[in-house]
PDB file of C-alpha atoms in Angstrom:
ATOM      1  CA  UNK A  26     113.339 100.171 119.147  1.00 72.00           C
ATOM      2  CA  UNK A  27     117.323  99.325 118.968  1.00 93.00           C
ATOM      3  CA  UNK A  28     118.498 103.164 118.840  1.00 97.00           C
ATOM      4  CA  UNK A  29     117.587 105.840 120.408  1.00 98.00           C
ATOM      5  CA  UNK A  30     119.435 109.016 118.941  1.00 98.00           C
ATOM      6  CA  UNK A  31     119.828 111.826 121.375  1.00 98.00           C
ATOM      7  CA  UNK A  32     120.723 115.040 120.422  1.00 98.00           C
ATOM      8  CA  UNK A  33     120.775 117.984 122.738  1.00 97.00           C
ATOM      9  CA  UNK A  34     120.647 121.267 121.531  1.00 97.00           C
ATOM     10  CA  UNK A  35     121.183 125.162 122.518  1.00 96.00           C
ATOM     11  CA  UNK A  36     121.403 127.905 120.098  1.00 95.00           C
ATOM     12  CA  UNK A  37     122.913 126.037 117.491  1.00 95.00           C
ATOM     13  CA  UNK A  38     120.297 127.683 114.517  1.00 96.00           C
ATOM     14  CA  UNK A  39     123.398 127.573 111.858  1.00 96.00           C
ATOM     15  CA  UNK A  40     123.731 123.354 112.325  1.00 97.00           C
ATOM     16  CA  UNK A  41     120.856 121.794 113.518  1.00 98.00           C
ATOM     17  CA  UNK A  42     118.779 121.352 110.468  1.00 98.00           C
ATOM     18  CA  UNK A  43     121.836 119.472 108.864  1.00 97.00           C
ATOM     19  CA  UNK A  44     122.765 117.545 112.165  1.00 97.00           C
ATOM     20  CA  UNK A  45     119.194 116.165 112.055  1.00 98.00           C
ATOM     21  CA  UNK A  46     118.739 116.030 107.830  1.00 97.00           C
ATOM     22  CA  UNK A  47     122.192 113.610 107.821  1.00 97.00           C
ATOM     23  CA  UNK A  48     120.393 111.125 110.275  1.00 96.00           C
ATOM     24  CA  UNK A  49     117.209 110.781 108.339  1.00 97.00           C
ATOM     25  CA  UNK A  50     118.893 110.393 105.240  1.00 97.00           C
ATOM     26  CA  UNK A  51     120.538 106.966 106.584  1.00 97.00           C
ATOM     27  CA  UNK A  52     120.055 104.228 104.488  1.00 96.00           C
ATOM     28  CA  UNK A  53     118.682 101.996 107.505  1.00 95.00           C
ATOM     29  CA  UNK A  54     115.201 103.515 108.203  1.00 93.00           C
ATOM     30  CA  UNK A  55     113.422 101.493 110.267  1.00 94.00           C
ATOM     31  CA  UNK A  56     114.803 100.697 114.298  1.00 95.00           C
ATOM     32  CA  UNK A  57     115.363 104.167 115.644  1.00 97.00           C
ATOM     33  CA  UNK A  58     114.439 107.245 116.590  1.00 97.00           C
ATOM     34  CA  UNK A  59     115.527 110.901 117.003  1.00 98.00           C
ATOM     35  CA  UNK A  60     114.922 112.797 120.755  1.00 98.00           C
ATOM     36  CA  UNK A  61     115.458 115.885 120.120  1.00 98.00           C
ATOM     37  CA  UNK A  62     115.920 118.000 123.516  1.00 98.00           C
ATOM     38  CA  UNK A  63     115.386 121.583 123.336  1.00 98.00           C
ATOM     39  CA  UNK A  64     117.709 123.377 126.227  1.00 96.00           C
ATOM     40  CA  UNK A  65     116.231 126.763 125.908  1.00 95.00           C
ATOM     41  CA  UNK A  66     117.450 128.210 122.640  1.00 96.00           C
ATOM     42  CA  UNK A  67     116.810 131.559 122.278  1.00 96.00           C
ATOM     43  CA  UNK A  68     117.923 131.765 118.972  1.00 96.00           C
ATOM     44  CA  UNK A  69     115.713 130.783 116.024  1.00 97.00           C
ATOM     45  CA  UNK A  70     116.899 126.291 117.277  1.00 97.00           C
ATOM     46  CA  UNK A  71     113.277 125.736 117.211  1.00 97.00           C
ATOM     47  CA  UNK A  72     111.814 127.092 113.954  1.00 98.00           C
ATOM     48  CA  UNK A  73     114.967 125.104 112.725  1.00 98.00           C
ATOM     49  CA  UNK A  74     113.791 121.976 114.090  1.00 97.00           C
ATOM     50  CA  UNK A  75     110.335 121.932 113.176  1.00 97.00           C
ATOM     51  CA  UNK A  76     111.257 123.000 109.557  1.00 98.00           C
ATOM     52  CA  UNK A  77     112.971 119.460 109.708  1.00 98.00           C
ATOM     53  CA  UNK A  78     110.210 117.805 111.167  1.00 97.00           C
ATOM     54  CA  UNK A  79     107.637 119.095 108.004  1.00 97.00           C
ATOM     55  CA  UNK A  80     110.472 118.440 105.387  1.00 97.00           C
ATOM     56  CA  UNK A  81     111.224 114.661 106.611  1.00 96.00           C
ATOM     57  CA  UNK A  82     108.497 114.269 108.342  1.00 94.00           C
ATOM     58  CA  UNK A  83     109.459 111.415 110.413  1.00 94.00           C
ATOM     59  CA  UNK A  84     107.334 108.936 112.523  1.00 93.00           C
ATOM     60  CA  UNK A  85     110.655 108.414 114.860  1.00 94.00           C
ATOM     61  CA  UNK A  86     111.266 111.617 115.684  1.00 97.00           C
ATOM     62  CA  UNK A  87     110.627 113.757 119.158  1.00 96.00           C
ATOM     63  CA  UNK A  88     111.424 117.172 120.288  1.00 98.00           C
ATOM     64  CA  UNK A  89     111.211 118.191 123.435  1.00 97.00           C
ATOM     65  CA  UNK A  90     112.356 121.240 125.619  1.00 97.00           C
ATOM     66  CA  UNK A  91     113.911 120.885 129.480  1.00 97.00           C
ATOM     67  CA  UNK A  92     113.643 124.032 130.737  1.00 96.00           C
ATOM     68  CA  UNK A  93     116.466 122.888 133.470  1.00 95.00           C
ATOM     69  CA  UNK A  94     119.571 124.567 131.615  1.00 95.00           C
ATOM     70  CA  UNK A  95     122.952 122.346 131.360  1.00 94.00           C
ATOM     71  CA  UNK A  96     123.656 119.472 129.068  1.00 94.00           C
ATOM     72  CA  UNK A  97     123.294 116.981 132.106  1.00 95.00           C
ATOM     73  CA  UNK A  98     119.611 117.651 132.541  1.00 96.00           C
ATOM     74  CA  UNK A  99     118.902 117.526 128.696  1.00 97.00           C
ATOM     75  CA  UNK A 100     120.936 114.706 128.454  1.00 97.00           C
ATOM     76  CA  UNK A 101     119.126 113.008 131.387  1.00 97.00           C
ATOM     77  CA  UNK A 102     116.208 114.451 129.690  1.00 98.00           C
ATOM     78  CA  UNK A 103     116.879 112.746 126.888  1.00 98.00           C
ATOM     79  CA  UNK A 104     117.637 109.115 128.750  1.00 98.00           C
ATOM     80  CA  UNK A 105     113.977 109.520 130.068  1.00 97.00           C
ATOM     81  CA  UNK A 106     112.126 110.260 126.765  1.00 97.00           C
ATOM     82  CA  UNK A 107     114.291 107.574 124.900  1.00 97.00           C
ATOM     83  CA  UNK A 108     112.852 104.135 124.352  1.00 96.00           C
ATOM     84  CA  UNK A 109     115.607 102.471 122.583  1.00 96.00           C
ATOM     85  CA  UNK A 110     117.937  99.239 123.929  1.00 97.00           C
ATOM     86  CA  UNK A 111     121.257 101.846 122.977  1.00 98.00           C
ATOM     87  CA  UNK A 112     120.850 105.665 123.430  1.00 98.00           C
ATOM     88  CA  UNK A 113     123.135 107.177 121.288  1.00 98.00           C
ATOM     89  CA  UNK A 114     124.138 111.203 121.734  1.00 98.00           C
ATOM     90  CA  UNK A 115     125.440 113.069 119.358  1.00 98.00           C
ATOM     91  CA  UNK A 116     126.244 116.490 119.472  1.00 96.00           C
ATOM     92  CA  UNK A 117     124.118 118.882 117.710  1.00 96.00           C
ATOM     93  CA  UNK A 118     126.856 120.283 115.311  1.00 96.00           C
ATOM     94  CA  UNK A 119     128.202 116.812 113.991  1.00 97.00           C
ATOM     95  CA  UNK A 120     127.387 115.604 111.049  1.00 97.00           C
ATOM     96  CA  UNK A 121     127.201 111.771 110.219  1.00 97.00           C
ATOM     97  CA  UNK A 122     127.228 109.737 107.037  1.00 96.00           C
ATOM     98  CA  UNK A 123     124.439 107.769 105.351  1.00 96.00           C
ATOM     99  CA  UNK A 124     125.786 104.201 106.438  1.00 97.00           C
ATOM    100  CA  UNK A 125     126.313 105.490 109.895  1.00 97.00           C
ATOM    101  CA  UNK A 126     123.406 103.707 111.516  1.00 97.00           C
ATOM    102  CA  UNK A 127     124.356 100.615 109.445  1.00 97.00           C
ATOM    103  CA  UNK A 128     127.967 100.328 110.995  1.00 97.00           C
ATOM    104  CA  UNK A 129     126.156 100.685 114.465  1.00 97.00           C
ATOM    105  CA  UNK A 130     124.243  97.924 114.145  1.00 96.00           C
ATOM    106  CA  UNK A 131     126.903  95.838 112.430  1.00 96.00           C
ATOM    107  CA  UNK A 132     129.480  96.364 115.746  1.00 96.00           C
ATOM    108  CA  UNK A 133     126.697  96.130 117.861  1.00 96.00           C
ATOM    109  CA  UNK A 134     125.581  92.509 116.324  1.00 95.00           C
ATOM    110  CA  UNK A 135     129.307  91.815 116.484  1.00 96.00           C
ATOM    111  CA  UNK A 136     130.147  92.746 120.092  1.00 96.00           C
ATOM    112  CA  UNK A 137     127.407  92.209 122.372  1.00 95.00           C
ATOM    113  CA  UNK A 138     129.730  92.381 125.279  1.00 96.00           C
ATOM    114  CA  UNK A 139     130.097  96.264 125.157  1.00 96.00           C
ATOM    115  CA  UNK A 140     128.293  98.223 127.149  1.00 97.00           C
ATOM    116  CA  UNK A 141     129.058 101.957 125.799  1.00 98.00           C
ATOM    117  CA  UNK A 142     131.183 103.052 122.907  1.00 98.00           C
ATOM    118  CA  UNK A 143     132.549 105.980 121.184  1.00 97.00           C
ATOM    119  CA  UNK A 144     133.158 106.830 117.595  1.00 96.00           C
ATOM    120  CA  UNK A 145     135.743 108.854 115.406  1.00 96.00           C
ATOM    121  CA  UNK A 146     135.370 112.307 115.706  1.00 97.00           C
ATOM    122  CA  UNK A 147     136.876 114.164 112.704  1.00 97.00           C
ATOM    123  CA  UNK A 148     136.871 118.063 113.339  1.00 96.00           C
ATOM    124  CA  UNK A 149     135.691 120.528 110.327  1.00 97.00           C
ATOM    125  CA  UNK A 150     137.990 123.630 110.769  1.00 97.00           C
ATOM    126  CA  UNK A 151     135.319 126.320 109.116  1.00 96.00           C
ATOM    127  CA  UNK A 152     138.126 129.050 109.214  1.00 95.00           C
ATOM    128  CA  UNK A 153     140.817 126.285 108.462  1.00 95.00           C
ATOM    129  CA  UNK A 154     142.964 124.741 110.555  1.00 97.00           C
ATOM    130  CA  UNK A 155     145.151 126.648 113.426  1.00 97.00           C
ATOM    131  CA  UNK A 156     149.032 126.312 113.567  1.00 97.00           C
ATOM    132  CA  UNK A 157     148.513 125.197 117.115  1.00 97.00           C
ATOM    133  CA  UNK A 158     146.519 122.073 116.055  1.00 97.00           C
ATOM    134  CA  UNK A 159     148.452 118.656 116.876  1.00 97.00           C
ATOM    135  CA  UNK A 160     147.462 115.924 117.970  1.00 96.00           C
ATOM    136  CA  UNK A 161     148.001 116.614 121.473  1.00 97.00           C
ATOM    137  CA  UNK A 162     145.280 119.255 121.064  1.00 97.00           C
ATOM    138  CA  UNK A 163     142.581 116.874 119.735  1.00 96.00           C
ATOM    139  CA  UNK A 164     140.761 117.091 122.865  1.00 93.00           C
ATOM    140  CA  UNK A 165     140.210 121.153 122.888  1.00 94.00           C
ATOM    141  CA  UNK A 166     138.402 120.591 119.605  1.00 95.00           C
ATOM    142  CA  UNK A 167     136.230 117.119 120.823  1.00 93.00           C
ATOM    143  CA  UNK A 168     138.280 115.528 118.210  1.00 96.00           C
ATOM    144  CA  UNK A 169     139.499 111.385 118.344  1.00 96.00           C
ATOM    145  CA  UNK A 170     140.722 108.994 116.269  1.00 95.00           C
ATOM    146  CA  UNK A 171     142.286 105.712 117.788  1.00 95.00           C
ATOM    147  CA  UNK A 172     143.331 104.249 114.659  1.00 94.00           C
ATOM    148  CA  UNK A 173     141.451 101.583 112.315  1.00 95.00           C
ATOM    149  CA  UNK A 174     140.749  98.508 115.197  1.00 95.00           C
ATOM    150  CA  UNK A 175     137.862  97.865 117.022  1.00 96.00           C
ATOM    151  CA  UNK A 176     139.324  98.455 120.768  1.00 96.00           C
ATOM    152  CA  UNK A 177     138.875  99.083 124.518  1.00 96.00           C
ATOM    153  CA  UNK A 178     139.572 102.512 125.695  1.00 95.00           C
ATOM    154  CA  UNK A 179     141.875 102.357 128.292  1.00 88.00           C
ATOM    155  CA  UNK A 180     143.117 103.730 131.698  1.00 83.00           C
ATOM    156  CA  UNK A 181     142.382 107.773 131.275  1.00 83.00           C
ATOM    157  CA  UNK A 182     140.758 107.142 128.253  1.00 91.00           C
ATOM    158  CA  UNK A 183     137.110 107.307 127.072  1.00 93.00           C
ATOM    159  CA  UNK A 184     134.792 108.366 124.229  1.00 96.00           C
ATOM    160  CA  UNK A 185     133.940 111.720 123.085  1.00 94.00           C
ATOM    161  CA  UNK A 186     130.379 113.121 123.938  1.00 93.00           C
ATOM    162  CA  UNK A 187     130.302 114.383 120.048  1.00 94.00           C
ATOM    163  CA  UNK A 188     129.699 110.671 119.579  1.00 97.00           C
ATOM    164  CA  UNK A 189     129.047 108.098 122.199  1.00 97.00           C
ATOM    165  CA  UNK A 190     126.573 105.205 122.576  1.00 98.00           C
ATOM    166  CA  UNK A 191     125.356 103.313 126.335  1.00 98.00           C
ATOM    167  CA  UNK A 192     123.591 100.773 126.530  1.00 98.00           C
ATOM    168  CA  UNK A 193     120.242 101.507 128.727  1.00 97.00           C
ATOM    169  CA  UNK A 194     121.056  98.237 131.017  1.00 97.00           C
ATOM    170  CA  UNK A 195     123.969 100.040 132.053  1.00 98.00           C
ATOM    171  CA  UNK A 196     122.652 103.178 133.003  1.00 97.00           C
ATOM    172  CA  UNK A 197     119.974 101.428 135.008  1.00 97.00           C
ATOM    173  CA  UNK A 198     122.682  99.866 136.941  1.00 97.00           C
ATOM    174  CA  UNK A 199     125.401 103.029 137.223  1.00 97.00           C
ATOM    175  CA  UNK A 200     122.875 105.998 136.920  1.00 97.00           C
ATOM    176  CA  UNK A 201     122.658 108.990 134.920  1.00 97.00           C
ATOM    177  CA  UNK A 202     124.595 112.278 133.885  1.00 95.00           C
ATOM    178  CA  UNK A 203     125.934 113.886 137.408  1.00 93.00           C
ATOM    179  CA  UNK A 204     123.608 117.219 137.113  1.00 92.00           C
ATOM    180  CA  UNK A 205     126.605 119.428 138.900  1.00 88.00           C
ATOM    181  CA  UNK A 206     128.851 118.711 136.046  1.00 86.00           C
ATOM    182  CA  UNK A 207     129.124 119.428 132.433  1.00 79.00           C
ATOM    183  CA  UNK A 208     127.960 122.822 130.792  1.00 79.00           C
ATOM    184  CA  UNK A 209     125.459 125.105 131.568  1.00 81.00           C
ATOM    185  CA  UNK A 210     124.446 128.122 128.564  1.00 72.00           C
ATOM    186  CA  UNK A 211     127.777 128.978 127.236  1.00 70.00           C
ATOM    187  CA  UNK A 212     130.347 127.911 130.472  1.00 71.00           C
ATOM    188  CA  UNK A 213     133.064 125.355 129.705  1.00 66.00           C
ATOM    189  CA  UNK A 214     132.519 123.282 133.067  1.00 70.00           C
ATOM    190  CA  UNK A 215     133.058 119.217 131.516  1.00 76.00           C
ATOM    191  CA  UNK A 216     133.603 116.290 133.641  1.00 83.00           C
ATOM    192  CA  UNK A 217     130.168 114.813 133.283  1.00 91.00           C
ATOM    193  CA  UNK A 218     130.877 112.267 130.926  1.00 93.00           C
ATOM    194  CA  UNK A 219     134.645 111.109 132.312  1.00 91.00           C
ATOM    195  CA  UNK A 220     132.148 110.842 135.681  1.00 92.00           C
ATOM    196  CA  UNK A 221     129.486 108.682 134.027  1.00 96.00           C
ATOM    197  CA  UNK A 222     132.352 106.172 132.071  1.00 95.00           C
ATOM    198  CA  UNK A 223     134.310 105.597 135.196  1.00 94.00           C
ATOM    199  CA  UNK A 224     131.055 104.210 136.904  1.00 95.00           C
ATOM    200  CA  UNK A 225     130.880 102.443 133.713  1.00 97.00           C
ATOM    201  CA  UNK A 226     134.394 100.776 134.113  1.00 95.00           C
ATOM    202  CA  UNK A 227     133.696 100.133 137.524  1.00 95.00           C
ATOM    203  CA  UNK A 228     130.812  98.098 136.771  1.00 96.00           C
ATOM    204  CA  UNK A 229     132.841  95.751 134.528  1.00 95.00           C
ATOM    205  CA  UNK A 230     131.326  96.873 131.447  1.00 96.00           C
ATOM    206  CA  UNK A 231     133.749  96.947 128.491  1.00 97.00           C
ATOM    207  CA  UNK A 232     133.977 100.181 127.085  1.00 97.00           C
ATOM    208  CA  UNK A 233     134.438 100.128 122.613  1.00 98.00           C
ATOM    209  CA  UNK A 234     135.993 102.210 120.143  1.00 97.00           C
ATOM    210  CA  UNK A 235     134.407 101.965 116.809  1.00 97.00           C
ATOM    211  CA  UNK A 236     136.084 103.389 114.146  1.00 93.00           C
ATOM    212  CA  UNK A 237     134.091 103.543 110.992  1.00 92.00           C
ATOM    213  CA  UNK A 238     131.536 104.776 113.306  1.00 95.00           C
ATOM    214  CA  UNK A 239     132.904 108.534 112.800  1.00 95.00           C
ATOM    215  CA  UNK A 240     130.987 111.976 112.939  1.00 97.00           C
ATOM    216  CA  UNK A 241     132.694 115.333 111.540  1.00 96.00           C
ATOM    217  CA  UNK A 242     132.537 117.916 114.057  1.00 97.00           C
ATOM    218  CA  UNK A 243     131.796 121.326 112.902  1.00 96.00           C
ATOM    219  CA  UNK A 244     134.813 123.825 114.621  1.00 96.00           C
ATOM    220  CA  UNK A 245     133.842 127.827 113.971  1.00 95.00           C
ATOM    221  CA  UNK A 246     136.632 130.405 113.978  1.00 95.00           C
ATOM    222  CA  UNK A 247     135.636 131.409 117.997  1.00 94.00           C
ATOM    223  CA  UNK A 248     136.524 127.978 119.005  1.00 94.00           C
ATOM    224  CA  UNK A 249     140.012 128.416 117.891  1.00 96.00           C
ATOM    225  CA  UNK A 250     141.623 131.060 119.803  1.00 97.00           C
ATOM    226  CA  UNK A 251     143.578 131.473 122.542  1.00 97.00           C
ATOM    227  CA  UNK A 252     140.528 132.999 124.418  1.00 96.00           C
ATOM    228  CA  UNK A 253     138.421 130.027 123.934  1.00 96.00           C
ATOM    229  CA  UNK A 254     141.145 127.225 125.156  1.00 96.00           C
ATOM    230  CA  UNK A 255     141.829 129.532 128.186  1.00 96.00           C
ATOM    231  CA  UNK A 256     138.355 129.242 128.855  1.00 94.00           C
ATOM    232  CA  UNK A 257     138.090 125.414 127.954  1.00 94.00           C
ATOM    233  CA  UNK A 258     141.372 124.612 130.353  1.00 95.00           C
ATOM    234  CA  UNK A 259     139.730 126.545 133.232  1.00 94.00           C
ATOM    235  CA  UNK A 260     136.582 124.672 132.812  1.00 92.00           C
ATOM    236  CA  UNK A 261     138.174 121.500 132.344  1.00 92.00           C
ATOM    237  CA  UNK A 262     139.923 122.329 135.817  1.00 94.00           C
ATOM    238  CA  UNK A 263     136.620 123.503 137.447  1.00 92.00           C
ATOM    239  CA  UNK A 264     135.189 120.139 136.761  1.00 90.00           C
ATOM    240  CA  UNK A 265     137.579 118.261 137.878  1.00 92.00           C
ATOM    241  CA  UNK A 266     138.326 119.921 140.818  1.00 94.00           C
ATOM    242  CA  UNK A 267     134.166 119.583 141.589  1.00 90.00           C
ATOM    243  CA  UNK A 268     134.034 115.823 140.624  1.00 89.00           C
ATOM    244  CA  UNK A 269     137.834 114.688 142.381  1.00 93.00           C
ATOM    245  CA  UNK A 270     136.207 116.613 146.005  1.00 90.00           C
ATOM    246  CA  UNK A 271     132.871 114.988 145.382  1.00 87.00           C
ATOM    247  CA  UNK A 272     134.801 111.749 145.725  1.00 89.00           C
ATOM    248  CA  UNK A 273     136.931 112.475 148.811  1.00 92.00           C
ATOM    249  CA  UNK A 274     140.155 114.587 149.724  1.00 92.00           C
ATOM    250  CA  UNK A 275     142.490 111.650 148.890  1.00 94.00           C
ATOM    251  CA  UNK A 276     140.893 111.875 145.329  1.00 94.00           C
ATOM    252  CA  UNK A 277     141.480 115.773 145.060  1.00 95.00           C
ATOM    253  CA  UNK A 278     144.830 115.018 146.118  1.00 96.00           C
ATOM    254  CA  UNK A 279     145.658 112.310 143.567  1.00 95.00           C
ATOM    255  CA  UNK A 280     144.503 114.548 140.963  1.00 95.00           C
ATOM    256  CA  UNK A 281     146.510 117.371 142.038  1.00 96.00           C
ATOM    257  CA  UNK A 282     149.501 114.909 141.659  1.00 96.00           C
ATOM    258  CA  UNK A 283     148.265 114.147 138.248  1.00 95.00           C
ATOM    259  CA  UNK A 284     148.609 117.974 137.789  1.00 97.00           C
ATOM    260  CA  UNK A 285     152.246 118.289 138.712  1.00 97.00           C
ATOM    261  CA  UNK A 286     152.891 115.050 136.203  1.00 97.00           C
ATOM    262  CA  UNK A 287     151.122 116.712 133.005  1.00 97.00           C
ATOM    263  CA  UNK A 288     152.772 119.753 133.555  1.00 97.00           C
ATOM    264  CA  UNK A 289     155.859 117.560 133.265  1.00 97.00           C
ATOM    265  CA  UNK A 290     154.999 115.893 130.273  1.00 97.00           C
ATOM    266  CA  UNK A 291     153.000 119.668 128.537  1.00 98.00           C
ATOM    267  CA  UNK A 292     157.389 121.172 128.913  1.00 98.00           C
ATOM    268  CA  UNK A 293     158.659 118.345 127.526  1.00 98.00           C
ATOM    269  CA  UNK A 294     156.261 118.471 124.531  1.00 98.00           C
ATOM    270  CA  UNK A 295     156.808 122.368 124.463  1.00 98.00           C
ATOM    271  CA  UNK A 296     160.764 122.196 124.433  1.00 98.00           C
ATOM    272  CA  UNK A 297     160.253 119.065 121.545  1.00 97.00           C
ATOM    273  CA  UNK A 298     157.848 122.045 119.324  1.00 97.00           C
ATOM    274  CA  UNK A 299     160.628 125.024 120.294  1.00 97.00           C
ATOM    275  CA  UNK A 300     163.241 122.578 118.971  1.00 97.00           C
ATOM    276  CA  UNK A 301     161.631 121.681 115.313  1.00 97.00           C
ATOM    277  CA  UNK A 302     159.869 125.386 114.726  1.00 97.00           C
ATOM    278  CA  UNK A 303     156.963 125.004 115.857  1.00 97.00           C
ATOM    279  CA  UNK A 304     156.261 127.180 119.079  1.00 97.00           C
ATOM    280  CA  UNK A 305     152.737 127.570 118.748  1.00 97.00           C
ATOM    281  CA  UNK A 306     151.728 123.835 118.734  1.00 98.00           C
ATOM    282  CA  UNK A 307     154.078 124.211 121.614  1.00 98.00           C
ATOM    283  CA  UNK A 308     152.441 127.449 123.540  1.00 98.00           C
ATOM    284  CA  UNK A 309     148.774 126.373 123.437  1.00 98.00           C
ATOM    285  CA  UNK A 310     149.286 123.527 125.760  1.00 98.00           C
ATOM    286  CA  UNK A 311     150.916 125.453 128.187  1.00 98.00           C
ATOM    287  CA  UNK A 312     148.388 128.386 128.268  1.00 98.00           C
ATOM    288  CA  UNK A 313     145.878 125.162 128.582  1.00 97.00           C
ATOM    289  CA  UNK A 314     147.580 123.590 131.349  1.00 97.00           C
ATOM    290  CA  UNK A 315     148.059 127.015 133.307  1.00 97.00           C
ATOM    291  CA  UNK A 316     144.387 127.379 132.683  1.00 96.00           C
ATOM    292  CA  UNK A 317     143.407 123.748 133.889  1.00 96.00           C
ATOM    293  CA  UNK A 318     146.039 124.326 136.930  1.00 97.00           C
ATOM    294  CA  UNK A 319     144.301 127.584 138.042  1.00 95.00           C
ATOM    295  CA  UNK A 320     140.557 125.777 137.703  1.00 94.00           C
ATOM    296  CA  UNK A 321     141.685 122.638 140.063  1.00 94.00           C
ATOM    297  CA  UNK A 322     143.164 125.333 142.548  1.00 94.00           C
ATOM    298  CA  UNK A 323     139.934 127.335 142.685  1.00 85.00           C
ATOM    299  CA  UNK A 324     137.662 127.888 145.297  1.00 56.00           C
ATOM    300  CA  UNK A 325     135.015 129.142 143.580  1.00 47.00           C
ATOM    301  CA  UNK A 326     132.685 127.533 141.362  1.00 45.00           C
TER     302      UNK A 326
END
């Protein structure tokens, strides 16, 4: 087995059946699997998934439930039910092409120096796109694109979970998904996989973009508003205030200083927007930042 697919889900009834459909429908079928990993839906996730597994009825594919709720522990989950050389996530609401799997393989073959990689991540705006969407605010949507080159992802930079492949070697070496990060039911809390690629860098492993290797993310009105990137920026905080102290003060501190230099760069940005008409492009990443300032300055979880 070269892939292993893993695909986490919780109550995501409206996209999982499609998710999983647009794998099987690849036009490599032989070489991987699907693990699909159950976190305790209570919606109607399950009758979803086994409608897929009588209409495709496929040979590679698993489901599974970890009653342990957060992505980490179905993620881990996942790693430990997996028996392919690459395990692959993808998020349960993105939606690949048919020659997906194909263009793995081929960058794969071609680059057998990397040991993870991430893909293009194309959001799909179901209530169309916000006038605060630029591409400064790719990241409160899961969205990348690094352009049309193969390429290392550099200092601060690193693949988006939507769409990510390690290779199992690797893990074996740096370890799983830290189980105190990432989300659990519907909180924000991240950090989980910028924790799991920096033990990647460390290692030496070089870390791929792909870009023909590309997903489109469904985006639902909810995840649009001004509500939901509060909440994001305070979870983004909360995790990186837990993962910086898990390292040390001096780390904490350092990232604190980071702070103070975004904040720099999110009013520069702002005044640039004010200037050319476009204040809300402009507003969101300040109410982010605020939010992500008040998260690292928390005490409580």
């Amino acid at each position: 087995m070269t892939i292993s697919f893993i695909i986490c889900t919780y109550n995501r009834e409206k996209y999982i059946y499609e998710c999983l459909s647009r794998l099987a429908k690849n036009t490599v079928q032989e070489g991987w699997e699907i693990v699909l990993v159950n976190n305790n839906s209570t919606d109607h996730t399950a009758a979803e998934c086994e409608r897929f597994a009588k209409d495709y009825n496929l040979p590679n594919y698993r489901y599974v439930v970890e009653k342990q709720q957060g992505l980490s522990f179905a993620r881990n989950r996942g790693i430990v039910e997996a028996k392919g050389e690459w395990l692959i996530f993808l998020d349960d609401d993105a939606m690949v092409e048919t020659d997906y799997i194909a263009h793995v393989l081929k960058h794969l073959s071609d680059h057998p120096e990397a040991g993870a990689f991430g893909g293009r991540v194309e959001p799909f705006f179901e209530n169309g796109e916000p006038d605060w969407y630029s591409k400064w605010a790719m990241g409160f949507v899961s969205a990348i694109d690094m352009g049309p080159d193969v390429r290392l992802f550099g200092r601060n930079k690193y693949p988006i979970g939507a769409n990510m492949g390690i290779k199992r070697e690797v893990l074996e070496q740096v370890g799983t998904f830290n189980t105190e990060l990432g989300r659990t039911g519907n909180n924000l809390l991240g950090g989980e996989e910028k924790d799991l690629f920096n033990r990647i860098r460390v290692a030496g492993y070089p870390i791929l973009y792909f870009p023909n290797i590309g997903v489109k993310h469904c985006i639902p009105g909810r995840r649009t508003t001004n509500e939901f990137v509060a909440r994001l920026g305070e979870g983004v905080g909360t995790s990186e205030r837990l993962r910086t102290r898990n390292m040390g003060l001096c780390a904490y501190a350092k990232r604190l200083f980071m702070e103070c230099v975004k904040w720099g760069g999110t009013l520069v940005i702002w005044c640039q927007y004010a200037i050319q008409g476009h204040r809300p492009k402009g507003d969101i990443l300040v109410l982010f930042r605020y939010h992500v300032t008040r998260g690292l300055l928390s005490f409580s979880r």
